[in-house]
XYZ file of C-alpha atoms in Angstrom:
193
model
C -2.970 -4.759 -3.220
C -1.562 -8.219 -3.633
C -0.195 -9.529 -6.905
C -0.430 -13.066 -8.117
C -1.433 -13.399 -11.852
C 0.053 -11.987 -15.029
C -0.208 -8.513 -16.474
C -0.765 -5.152 -14.855
C -2.595 -4.894 -11.558
C -4.214 -1.638 -12.702
C -4.144 2.027 -11.976
C -4.820 4.259 -8.980
C -5.466 7.937 -9.071
C -3.978 10.958 -7.309
C -6.839 12.541 -5.353
C -5.718 16.127 -4.720
C -3.471 19.014 -5.727
C -1.909 19.939 -9.035
C -1.822 16.302 -10.269
C -5.397 15.621 -9.216
C -7.036 12.759 -11.152
C -3.728 11.717 -12.708
C -3.478 7.895 -12.932
C -0.541 5.861 -11.701
C 0.202 2.551 -13.368
C 0.482 -0.178 -10.772
C 2.525 -3.279 -11.670
C 1.328 -6.644 -10.441
C 3.794 -7.644 -7.785
C 3.381 -9.961 -4.774
C 2.648 -7.926 -1.643
C 2.265 -4.523 -3.438
C -0.500 -2.774 -1.576
C -1.205 0.849 -2.651
C -2.590 2.980 0.109
C -6.382 3.232 -0.534
C -7.757 6.536 -1.830
C -9.870 7.206 1.275
C -6.864 6.708 3.571
C -4.805 9.048 1.407
C -7.552 11.626 1.453
C -7.802 11.515 5.293
C -4.005 11.605 5.726
C -3.569 14.607 3.480
C -6.402 16.436 5.166
C -4.457 15.945 8.403
C -1.256 17.131 6.676
C -2.795 20.165 4.874
C -1.247 22.740 7.235
C 2.278 21.345 6.840
C 2.664 19.695 3.407
C 3.464 22.818 1.359
C 7.215 23.067 1.004
C 7.882 19.884 3.070
C 10.894 17.647 2.356
C 9.563 14.090 2.320
C 10.913 10.558 2.432
C 8.748 7.766 1.020
C 10.404 4.723 2.602
C 9.382 1.278 1.136
C 7.663 3.392 -1.576
C 5.966 0.658 -3.662
C 3.772 2.515 -6.114
C 4.861 5.841 -4.688
C 1.271 6.952 -4.294
C 1.958 8.664 -0.951
C 5.010 10.578 -2.126
C 3.388 11.542 -5.494
C 0.275 12.748 -3.590
C 2.634 14.870 -1.433
C 4.299 16.349 -4.530
C 0.851 17.059 -6.006
C -0.071 19.020 -2.840
C 3.067 21.197 -2.778
C 5.824 19.230 -1.106
C 9.265 20.641 -2.044
C 10.650 17.204 -2.880
C 10.283 13.518 -2.227
C 13.023 10.862 -1.942
C 11.437 7.534 -2.850
C 13.154 4.382 -1.583
C 12.065 1.058 -3.106
C 14.027 -2.208 -3.147
C 11.980 -3.996 -5.884
C 13.415 -3.080 -9.278
C 10.112 -3.542 -11.134
C 8.209 -1.329 -8.668
C 10.944 1.288 -8.805
C 10.942 1.221 -12.612
C 7.163 1.748 -12.658
C 7.544 4.593 -10.149
C 10.146 6.348 -12.278
C 7.956 5.973 -15.317
C 4.998 7.491 -13.490
C 7.082 10.426 -12.199
C 8.464 11.083 -15.740
C 4.965 10.911 -17.278
C 3.624 13.308 -14.720
C 6.720 15.573 -15.072
C 7.146 15.380 -11.287
C 10.842 16.479 -11.312
C 10.970 16.978 -7.535
C 10.766 13.163 -6.987
C 13.929 11.122 -6.827
C 13.957 7.285 -6.806
C 16.607 5.168 -5.112
C 16.535 1.382 -5.674
C 17.720 -0.016 -2.308
C 16.573 -1.845 0.746
C 15.117 0.738 3.227
C 17.344 -0.458 6.055
C 20.452 -0.114 3.885
C 19.376 3.306 2.707
C 19.060 4.473 6.312
C 22.649 3.420 6.991
C 23.818 6.144 4.577
C 24.482 9.778 5.167
C 21.365 11.219 6.816
C 19.532 14.404 5.958
C 16.536 15.423 8.058
C 13.081 15.180 6.494
C 9.932 17.056 7.508
C 7.676 14.100 6.734
C 8.423 10.379 6.413
C 5.979 7.807 5.045
C 6.693 4.474 6.733
C 4.636 1.731 5.037
C 6.769 -1.391 4.808
C 5.553 -4.795 3.531
C 3.273 -6.039 6.328
C 4.657 -9.630 6.318
C 8.227 -8.405 7.155
C 7.524 -6.576 10.461
C 10.070 -3.865 9.761
C 8.441 -0.978 11.707
C 10.506 -1.161 14.919
C 13.890 -1.497 13.148
C 13.192 1.226 10.511
C 11.705 3.588 13.094
C 14.757 3.157 15.355
C 17.034 3.907 12.334
C 14.968 6.991 11.397
C 15.070 8.361 14.950
C 18.668 7.569 15.844
C 20.158 8.239 12.412
C 19.250 11.933 12.096
C 16.618 11.346 9.309
C 13.818 13.365 11.045
C 13.537 17.135 11.479
C 13.301 18.232 15.103
C 9.488 18.361 14.989
C 9.025 16.070 11.945
C 5.941 14.025 11.068
C 5.882 10.250 10.463
C 3.006 8.445 8.777
C 2.828 4.786 9.758
C 0.615 2.193 7.949
C 0.218 -1.254 9.527
C -2.278 -4.148 9.746
C -5.550 -3.328 11.594
C -5.109 -3.928 15.280
C -1.334 -3.608 15.210
C 0.279 -0.537 16.699
C 3.994 -1.184 16.083
C 6.580 -0.457 18.682
C 7.988 2.987 17.865
C 10.337 5.440 19.563
C 8.783 6.836 22.732
C 9.222 10.469 21.558
C 6.930 9.831 18.532
C 3.644 11.191 19.755
C 0.441 9.979 18.188
C -1.304 12.873 16.492
C -4.240 11.164 14.632
C -5.098 7.606 13.687
C -7.752 5.703 11.789
C -8.702 2.393 10.305
C -9.962 1.364 6.884
C -10.558 -2.307 5.959
C -7.608 -4.266 7.219
C -5.320 -1.228 7.573
C -4.423 0.963 10.590
C -2.998 4.291 9.631
C -1.540 6.778 12.036
C 0.268 10.093 11.954
C 2.969 10.741 14.638
C 4.795 14.021 15.571
C 8.328 13.767 16.662
C 9.190 15.411 19.962
C 12.814 16.054 20.925
C 14.027 13.060 22.933
C 14.692 13.587 26.564
C 18.442 13.642 27.432
C-alpha cells in the first residue's frame, strides 16, 4: 500500500488464530505495502504444520502484519525489524493494544541488524521495499550470518515476474501470484561443503 496524502492509510485485519479479526492501524507512509489478506491466508495455510512454536524474524516489517499473523497462529516469538520510526511506532502500538507480548520491535536498517550477533530463526519473512532491490544482499546475510535454523523457512515477497537471486541452497517449496506481487516460500537445505 503506497502512501502519499495526509492522515492514516487505514486498517488491515488479522485473518486467523487467536487474534483473528483484530485490526491493525496502518500509518500512511510512502512505499508501505501491507501483504494482502489473501496472500497471508495462502502463506499461513502453507505454514500451518510448522508455525506453532516457531521463532520468527520479520525483516523490513512495515506494518508487521506477517509477524503478528504468525503470533496469532502460535509462533513462540517474533523479532520485528523496521527502519522507519513512524512504522515502528505504529507496530509497537498495535502489539501493545493486542497484548502480543511475544513480539519485539527493533528500529534499525535490516542490513545493519543482520550485522549483529546472530541467532537462528525457524522462519524469516523477507519483504523489503520493492524499489530498493535488497533481496540478494539480505538473503546472503541471512544465509552466511547464522540467522537461519538448519532447515528453516524463508518467505519472500517481490514484484510479480521477479524471482530474486537467492542462495542456491534455498529450495522453492511453494509460490503464487496476486495482483502485482509474487510470493514464495523457501526451505533452507544445508549448504554443500
